[in-house]
Amino acid sequence: MSFLSTTLSRVKPSPTVAVTTLAAELKAAGRDVIGLGAGEPDFDTPDNIKAAAIAAIQAGKTKYTAPDGLMELKQAICAKFERENGLKYTPKQISVGTGGKQILYNALMATLNPGDEVIIPAPYWVSYPDMVLLAGGTPVAIETTLENAFKLTPDQLEAAITPKTKWFIFNSPSNPTGAAYSKDELKALTDVLLKHPHVWIMSDDMYEHLVYDGFEFVSPAQIEPALYDRTLTCNGVSKAYAMTGWRIGYAGGPEVLIAAMRKIQSQSTSNPCTISQWAAVEALNGTQDFLEPNNAIFKRRRDMVVAALNAIDGITCPMPEGAFYVYPSIAGLIGKTTPAGTKIENDEAFAKALLEEKDVAVVFGAAFGLSPNFRISYATSDENLKQACARIAAFCASLS
Ligand SMILES: Cc1ncc(COP(=O)(O)O)c(C=O)c1O
């Protein structure tokens, strides 16, 4: 019998981490690799947030806290939900975890039984299906289309719901496409959900603040208050506040679910890092002034990358509303051959050849459940992006 658990055999390692690791290895070996795989801002954590962490250390705020977060942080989160989303939560309805990832994981672990289905629009953030599998549930991926800007339609949602559906995972703006749902688009989905009271909504709002061109972000419980009692509104400080390494995520939801998530966290990791929690209090309560200039930089890069990619024969790239990703289609390149003799049979072969022959690291679409595409993270310098796009153009032009 294997020493390793059968649970482990249900999941695969994160492909995005694999790409980032391979790119770093090639770089260490002296190759001039441009990595466009990482899902984190290239900005530094703002100084006021760093100062709050340093002050916490100096004041000896370095002990355990309640398993699912400091009261001061829960209050800051309640204030944020009310201020930015019009959602009223009390601290008892708030859970703080070690990153947004742990929050989602706790919620799935706390609720899924064998046979329970979780609807996940594809392309999806790589961790959703694997977290569902780890928790013993069944992921049900629904493929969106480029023609519909990678957004799920109400008909698709309706058709996917069965008596076994427990959760619908909703992620807007999306990783990996950057697509964000307008008020009307989201309302059309919440109208479907209203008809199915057994389905809960896990809204992953991690990229809420990263939207461009005046786009107005909305969350499901905000647009349809009748769903409040069965919605877990998830968020975190990782992306907008450039705090990926601090590991703080949070959610607001019904008390019974929050208590169940607390039970899991109290027997696994206990509280998220106390110092990071104090930093997150400052992130949420302090100035938000850096968001706008950061977004202006992201918008400039998005526009540049989308224009450069659409100028390449064989590539089609929709203009996303938010996040820092684009998800171009390479349908026009499938079946071609590289100068080194590799046949581009699918998006994985494309990404591999692009890295080997042109030193550009991207993540292939199959990893996110929709092909043939690849994901670029434009959270890197303008110079890197220009060079990377030029190399991608040269690579595509060299295919025969
Ligand atoms: C859609 C989405 N949700 C959640 C997370 C998790 O964020 P954290 O780093 O806070 O765990 C990520 C990170 O890449 C993400 O892209």
Coordinates of C-alpha atoms and ligand atoms in Angstrom, one line a residue:
M1 CA 0.0 0.0 0.0
S2 CA 1.2 3.5 -0.8
F3 CA 2.6 5.6 2.1
L4 CA 0.9 8.6 0.5
S5 CA -2.8 9.2 0.9
T6 CA -5.4 8.6 -1.8
T7 CA -6.7 12.1 -1.2
L8 CA -3.3 13.4 -2.4
S9 CA -3.6 11.4 -5.6
R10 CA -6.8 13.4 -6.5
V11 CA -4.9 16.7 -7.0
K12 CA -2.1 18.0 -9.1
P13 CA 0.6 20.5 -8.3
S14 CA -0.1 24.1 -9.3
P15 CA 0.9 24.6 -12.9
T16 CA 1.5 28.4 -12.4
V17 CA 4.0 27.6 -9.7
A18 CA 5.6 25.1 -12.0
V19 CA 6.1 27.7 -14.8
T20 CA 7.5 30.3 -12.4
T21 CA 9.9 27.7 -11.0
L22 CA 11.1 26.5 -14.4
A23 CA 11.6 30.1 -15.6
A24 CA 13.6 30.9 -12.4
E25 CA 15.8 27.8 -13.0
L26 CA 16.5 28.7 -16.6
K27 CA 17.3 32.3 -15.5
A28 CA 19.7 30.9 -12.8
A29 CA 21.4 28.9 -15.5
G30 CA 22.2 32.1 -17.4
R31 CA 19.2 32.3 -19.9
D32 CA 17.7 35.7 -20.5
V33 CA 14.2 34.5 -19.5
I34 CA 11.2 36.9 -19.2
G35 CA 8.7 35.5 -16.8
L36 CA 5.1 36.4 -17.4
G37 CA 3.8 33.6 -15.2
A38 CA 3.6 35.1 -11.7
G39 CA 0.3 36.3 -10.3
E40 CA 1.5 39.1 -8.1
P41 CA 2.0 42.8 -8.5
D42 CA 5.6 44.0 -9.1
F43 CA 4.9 47.0 -6.8
D44 CA 6.2 47.1 -3.3
T45 CA 3.9 47.0 -0.2
P46 CA 3.0 50.7 0.6
D47 CA 5.2 52.2 3.3
N48 CA 2.3 53.0 5.8
I49 CA 1.5 49.3 5.8
K50 CA 5.1 48.2 6.4
A51 CA 5.3 50.8 9.2
A52 CA 2.2 49.3 10.9
A53 CA 3.9 45.9 10.9
I54 CA 7.1 47.3 12.3
A55 CA 5.2 49.1 15.0
A56 CA 3.3 45.9 15.9
I57 CA 6.6 44.0 16.3
Q58 CA 8.0 46.8 18.5
A59 CA 4.9 47.0 20.6
G60 CA 5.2 43.2 21.3
K61 CA 2.0 42.4 19.3
T62 CA 3.6 39.1 18.4
K63 CA 1.5 36.5 20.2
Y64 CA -1.4 34.2 19.1
T65 CA -4.7 35.9 18.2
A66 CA -8.1 34.3 18.0
P67 CA -7.9 31.5 15.4
D68 CA -9.8 33.4 12.7
G69 CA -8.4 36.9 13.4
L70 CA -8.0 39.9 15.6
M71 CA -11.1 41.8 16.6
E72 CA -9.5 45.0 15.3
L73 CA -9.0 43.4 11.9
K74 CA -12.5 42.0 11.8
Q75 CA -13.9 45.4 12.5
A76 CA -11.7 46.9 9.7
I77 CA -13.1 44.3 7.4
C78 CA -16.7 45.0 8.4
A79 CA -16.1 48.7 7.7
K80 CA -14.5 47.9 4.3
F81 CA -17.5 45.7 3.3
E82 CA -20.0 48.4 4.3
R83 CA -18.0 51.3 2.7
E84 CA -17.1 49.6 -0.6
N85 CA -19.7 47.0 -1.1
G86 CA -22.7 48.2 0.9
L87 CA -22.6 44.8 2.7
K88 CA -23.3 44.8 6.5
Y89 CA -21.5 42.1 8.4
T90 CA -20.7 41.8 12.2
P91 CA -17.3 40.6 13.4
K92 CA -18.9 37.2 14.1
Q93 CA -19.6 36.9 10.4
I94 CA -15.9 37.5 9.4
S95 CA -13.1 35.0 9.0
V96 CA -9.5 35.9 8.5
G97 CA -7.1 33.3 7.1
T98 CA -3.6 32.8 5.8
G99 CA -4.3 34.3 2.3
G100 CA -7.4 34.2 0.3
K101 CA -6.5 30.6 -0.6
Q102 CA -6.9 29.4 2.9
I103 CA -10.3 31.0 3.2
L104 CA -11.7 29.3 0.1
Y105 CA -10.1 26.0 1.2
N106 CA -11.6 26.2 4.7
A107 CA -15.1 26.9 3.3
L108 CA -14.9 23.9 0.9
M109 CA -13.5 21.6 3.6
A110 CA -16.2 22.8 6.0
T111 CA -19.1 22.1 3.6
L112 CA -18.4 19.4 1.0
N113 CA -19.5 15.8 1.2
P114 CA -18.7 13.1 -1.4
G115 CA -21.0 13.7 -4.4
D116 CA -21.4 17.4 -3.8
E117 CA -20.9 19.4 -6.9
V118 CA -19.2 22.7 -7.3
I119 CA -19.8 24.8 -10.4
I120 CA -16.7 26.5 -11.7
P121 CA -16.7 28.6 -14.8
A122 CA -13.7 27.9 -17.1
P123 CA -11.2 29.2 -17.5
Y124 CA -10.7 29.2 -13.8
W125 CA -8.1 30.0 -11.2
V126 CA -6.0 26.8 -11.1
S127 CA -6.7 26.0 -7.4
Y128 CA -10.5 25.9 -7.4
P129 CA -11.0 22.4 -8.9
D130 CA -8.1 20.9 -6.9
M131 CA -9.4 22.4 -3.6
V132 CA -12.8 20.9 -4.4
L133 CA -11.2 17.5 -5.0
L134 CA -9.1 17.7 -1.8
A135 CA -12.3 18.5 0.1
G136 CA -14.0 15.4 -1.4
G137 CA -16.4 17.2 -3.8
T138 CA -16.8 17.1 -7.5
P139 CA -15.8 20.1 -9.6
V140 CA -18.1 20.9 -12.5
A141 CA -16.3 23.1 -15.0
I142 CA -18.4 25.1 -17.5
E143 CA -16.5 26.4 -20.5
T144 CA -17.1 30.0 -21.4
T145 CA -16.2 31.3 -24.8
L146 CA -13.9 34.0 -26.2
E147 CA -16.9 35.3 -28.2
N148 CA -18.7 36.0 -24.8
A149 CA -15.5 37.6 -23.4
F150 CA -15.0 34.5 -21.2
K151 CA -18.2 35.2 -19.2
L152 CA -20.7 32.6 -18.1
T153 CA -24.2 33.1 -19.5
P154 CA -27.4 32.6 -17.4
D155 CA -28.4 29.7 -19.6
Q156 CA -25.1 28.0 -19.0
L157 CA -25.5 28.4 -15.2
E158 CA -29.1 27.2 -15.3
A159 CA -28.1 24.1 -17.3
A160 CA -25.2 23.2 -14.9
I161 CA -27.3 23.3 -11.6
T162 CA -28.4 19.9 -10.4
P163 CA -29.8 18.8 -7.0
K164 CA -26.2 17.9 -6.0
T165 CA -24.9 21.4 -6.6
K166 CA -23.6 22.9 -3.3
W167 CA -21.6 25.9 -4.5
F168 CA -21.2 28.2 -7.4
I169 CA -17.7 29.7 -7.5
F170 CA -17.8 33.2 -9.0
N171 CA -14.6 35.1 -9.7
S172 CA -14.8 38.7 -11.1
P173 CA -12.4 40.2 -12.2
S174 CA -11.1 36.8 -13.2
N175 CA -7.8 35.1 -12.9
P176 CA -6.8 34.1 -15.7
T177 CA -8.9 36.2 -18.1
G178 CA -9.3 39.6 -16.4
A179 CA -12.9 39.5 -17.4
A180 CA -15.3 41.3 -14.9
Y181 CA -19.1 41.1 -14.9
S182 CA -21.0 44.3 -15.2
K183 CA -24.0 44.9 -12.9
D184 CA -26.5 43.7 -15.6
E185 CA -24.4 40.6 -16.4
L186 CA -24.1 39.7 -12.7
K187 CA -27.8 40.4 -12.1
A188 CA -28.7 37.9 -14.9
L189 CA -26.7 35.2 -13.0
T190 CA -28.1 36.0 -9.6
D191 CA -31.6 35.8 -11.1
V192 CA -30.8 32.2 -11.9
L193 CA -29.4 31.5 -8.5
L194 CA -32.5 32.9 -6.8
K195 CA -34.5 30.0 -8.3
H196 CA -32.2 27.4 -6.7
P197 CA -32.2 28.0 -3.0
H198 CA -29.9 25.0 -2.3
V199 CA -27.0 26.6 -4.2
W200 CA -24.5 28.7 -2.2
I201 CA -22.4 31.4 -3.8
M202 CA -18.6 31.6 -3.2
S203 CA -17.7 35.0 -4.6
D204 CA -13.9 35.4 -4.9
D205 CA -13.5 39.2 -5.1
M206 CA -9.7 39.1 -4.8
Y207 CA -9.2 41.5 -7.8
E208 CA -12.0 43.9 -6.8
H209 CA -9.8 47.0 -6.8
L210 CA -8.0 46.2 -10.1
V211 CA -10.5 47.5 -12.7
Y212 CA -10.0 50.0 -15.5
D213 CA -11.8 52.5 -17.7
G214 CA -14.2 53.4 -15.0
F215 CA -15.6 49.9 -14.6
E216 CA -17.8 49.5 -11.6
F217 CA -17.2 46.4 -9.5
V218 CA -20.1 44.6 -7.9
S219 CA -20.4 41.5 -5.7
P220 CA -23.3 39.0 -5.8
A221 CA -24.7 39.7 -2.3
Q222 CA -24.6 43.4 -3.1
I223 CA -26.5 43.2 -6.4
E224 CA -29.0 40.6 -5.0
P225 CA -29.5 41.1 -1.2
A226 CA -31.8 38.0 -1.2
L227 CA -28.6 35.9 -1.7
Y228 CA -26.9 37.4 1.3
D229 CA -27.8 34.4 3.6
R230 CA -26.1 31.9 1.2
T231 CA -23.1 33.9 0.0
L232 CA -19.6 33.8 1.2
T233 CA -17.9 37.1 0.0
C234 CA -14.2 36.4 -0.1
N235 CA -11.4 38.9 -0.5
G236 CA -7.9 39.7 0.7
V237 CA -5.1 42.2 0.7
S238 CA -2.7 40.2 -1.5
K239 CA -3.2 41.8 -4.9
A240 CA -4.5 45.4 -4.6
Y241 CA -2.2 46.2 -1.6
A242 CA 0.8 44.3 -3.1
M243 CA 0.9 42.1 0.0
T244 CA 1.1 38.6 -1.5
G245 CA 3.8 37.5 0.9
W246 CA 2.0 38.7 4.0
R247 CA -0.7 36.0 3.6
I248 CA -3.9 37.6 4.7
G249 CA -7.3 36.8 3.2
Y250 CA -10.8 37.2 4.6
A251 CA -14.5 36.5 4.0
G252 CA -17.9 37.7 5.3
G253 CA -20.8 35.2 5.4
P254 CA -23.4 33.5 7.5
E255 CA -22.3 32.9 11.1
V256 CA -22.8 29.1 10.9
L257 CA -20.4 28.8 8.0
I258 CA -17.9 31.2 9.6
A259 CA -18.0 29.1 12.8
A260 CA -17.4 25.9 10.8
M261 CA -14.4 27.5 9.0
R262 CA -13.0 28.6 12.3
K263 CA -13.2 25.1 13.6
I264 CA -11.0 23.8 10.7
Q265 CA -8.5 26.7 11.0
S266 CA -8.2 26.2 14.8
Q267 CA -7.1 22.6 14.2
S268 CA -4.8 23.2 11.3
T269 CA -2.9 26.5 11.1
S270 CA -4.5 28.6 13.9
N271 CA -4.4 32.3 13.5
P272 CA -2.8 34.0 10.4
C273 CA 0.5 35.8 11.2
T274 CA -0.3 38.3 13.9
I275 CA 2.1 40.9 12.5
S276 CA 0.5 40.6 9.0
Q277 CA -2.9 41.1 10.6
W278 CA -1.8 44.4 12.0
A279 CA -0.5 45.4 8.6
A280 CA -3.8 44.4 7.1
V281 CA -5.7 46.6 9.6
E282 CA -3.6 49.5 8.2
A283 CA -4.2 48.4 4.6
L284 CA -7.9 48.6 5.1
N285 CA -8.2 51.5 7.4
G286 CA -5.4 53.6 6.1
T287 CA -5.0 55.7 2.9
Q288 CA -6.2 54.1 -0.4
D289 CA -4.4 56.8 -2.4
F290 CA -1.9 54.4 -4.1
L291 CA -4.6 52.3 -5.7
E292 CA -5.3 54.9 -8.5
P293 CA -1.8 55.4 -9.6
N294 CA -1.1 51.7 -9.5
N295 CA -4.2 51.0 -11.6
A296 CA -3.1 53.7 -14.1
I297 CA 0.1 51.7 -14.6
F298 CA -1.7 48.4 -15.0
K299 CA -4.1 49.9 -17.5
R300 CA -1.3 51.3 -19.6
R301 CA 0.4 47.9 -19.6
R302 CA -2.9 46.1 -20.4
D303 CA -3.5 48.4 -23.4
M304 CA 0.0 47.9 -24.7
V305 CA 0.0 44.1 -24.4
V306 CA -3.5 43.7 -25.9
A307 CA -2.6 45.9 -28.9
A308 CA 0.7 44.1 -29.4
L309 CA -0.9 40.6 -29.2
N310 CA -3.7 41.5 -31.6
A311 CA -1.2 42.7 -34.1
I312 CA 0.1 39.1 -34.4
D313 CA -1.3 36.8 -37.0
G314 CA -3.0 33.8 -35.4
I315 CA -3.5 35.4 -32.0
T316 CA -6.8 37.0 -30.7
C317 CA -6.9 38.8 -27.4
P318 CA -10.0 40.3 -25.9
M319 CA -9.7 43.5 -23.8
P320 CA -10.3 42.5 -20.2
E321 CA -11.9 44.9 -17.7
G322 CA -9.7 44.1 -14.7
A323 CA -7.0 42.1 -12.8
F324 CA -3.5 42.0 -14.4
Y325 CA -4.0 39.1 -16.8
V326 CA -4.8 38.6 -20.5
Y327 CA -5.9 35.3 -22.0
P328 CA -5.2 35.3 -25.7
S329 CA -6.4 32.5 -28.0
I330 CA -3.8 30.8 -30.3
A331 CA -6.5 28.9 -32.3
G332 CA -4.8 30.4 -35.5
L333 CA -1.5 28.8 -34.7
I334 CA -2.5 25.2 -33.9
G335 CA -0.9 22.7 -36.3
K336 CA 2.1 24.9 -37.2
T337 CA 5.7 23.9 -36.6
T338 CA 8.5 25.9 -34.9
P339 CA 12.0 26.4 -36.5
A340 CA 13.3 23.8 -34.0
G341 CA 10.8 21.3 -35.4
T342 CA 8.2 21.2 -32.6
K343 CA 4.6 20.9 -33.8
I344 CA 2.2 23.2 -32.0
E345 CA -0.4 20.6 -31.2
N346 CA -1.9 22.4 -28.3
D347 CA -1.4 25.4 -26.0
E348 CA 1.0 23.4 -23.7
A349 CA 3.3 22.7 -26.7
F350 CA 3.1 26.4 -27.6
A351 CA 4.1 27.6 -24.1
K352 CA 6.9 25.0 -23.9
A353 CA 8.3 26.0 -27.3
L354 CA 8.0 29.7 -26.6
L355 CA 10.1 29.2 -23.4
E356 CA 12.6 26.9 -25.0
E357 CA 13.1 28.9 -28.3
K358 CA 12.4 32.5 -27.2
D359 CA 12.9 32.5 -23.4
V360 CA 9.4 33.8 -22.6
A361 CA 7.5 32.1 -19.8
V362 CA 3.7 32.1 -20.0
V363 CA 1.1 29.6 -18.6
F364 CA -0.7 27.4 -21.1
G365 CA -4.5 27.5 -21.2
A366 CA -5.2 23.8 -20.4
A367 CA -4.0 24.5 -16.9
F368 CA -7.0 26.9 -16.5
G369 CA -9.4 24.6 -18.2
L370 CA -9.9 26.4 -21.5
S371 CA -7.8 25.9 -24.7
P372 CA -6.1 26.8 -26.9
N373 CA -5.0 29.9 -25.0
F374 CA -2.2 31.2 -22.8
R375 CA -2.1 33.5 -19.8
I376 CA 0.1 36.5 -19.6
S377 CA 0.5 38.3 -16.3
Y378 CA 1.3 41.9 -17.1
A379 CA 2.3 42.7 -13.5
T380 CA 5.9 43.3 -14.6
S381 CA 7.8 46.2 -16.1
D382 CA 6.8 47.9 -19.3
E383 CA 10.3 47.1 -20.7
N384 CA 9.8 43.4 -20.0
L385 CA 6.4 43.4 -21.5
K386 CA 7.6 45.2 -24.7
Q387 CA 10.4 42.7 -25.1
A388 CA 8.2 39.7 -24.4
C389 CA 5.6 40.8 -26.9
A390 CA 8.3 41.4 -29.5
R391 CA 9.7 37.8 -28.8
I392 CA 6.2 36.3 -29.0
A393 CA 5.6 38.1 -32.4
A394 CA 8.9 36.8 -33.7
F395 CA 8.1 33.3 -32.5
C396 CA 4.7 33.3 -34.2
A397 CA 6.1 34.7 -37.4
S398 CA 8.7 31.9 -37.4
L399 CA 6.1 29.2 -37.4
S400 CA 5.4 27.4 -40.6
Ligands
LIG1 C1 -8.7 34.4 -8.1 C2 -7.8 34.3 -7.0 N1 -8.3 34.0 -5.8 C3 -7.5 33.8 -4.7 C4 -6.2 33.9 -4.7 C5 -5.4 33.7 -3.5 O1 -4.8 34.8 -3.0 P1 -3.8 34.7 -1.7 O2 -2.4 34.9 -2.2 O3 -4.3 35.8 -0.8 O4 -3.9 33.4 -1.1 C6 -5.6 34.2 -6.0 C7 -4.1 34.3 -6.1 O5 -3.5 34.1 -7.1 C8 -6.4 34.4 -7.1 O6 -5.8 34.6 -8.3

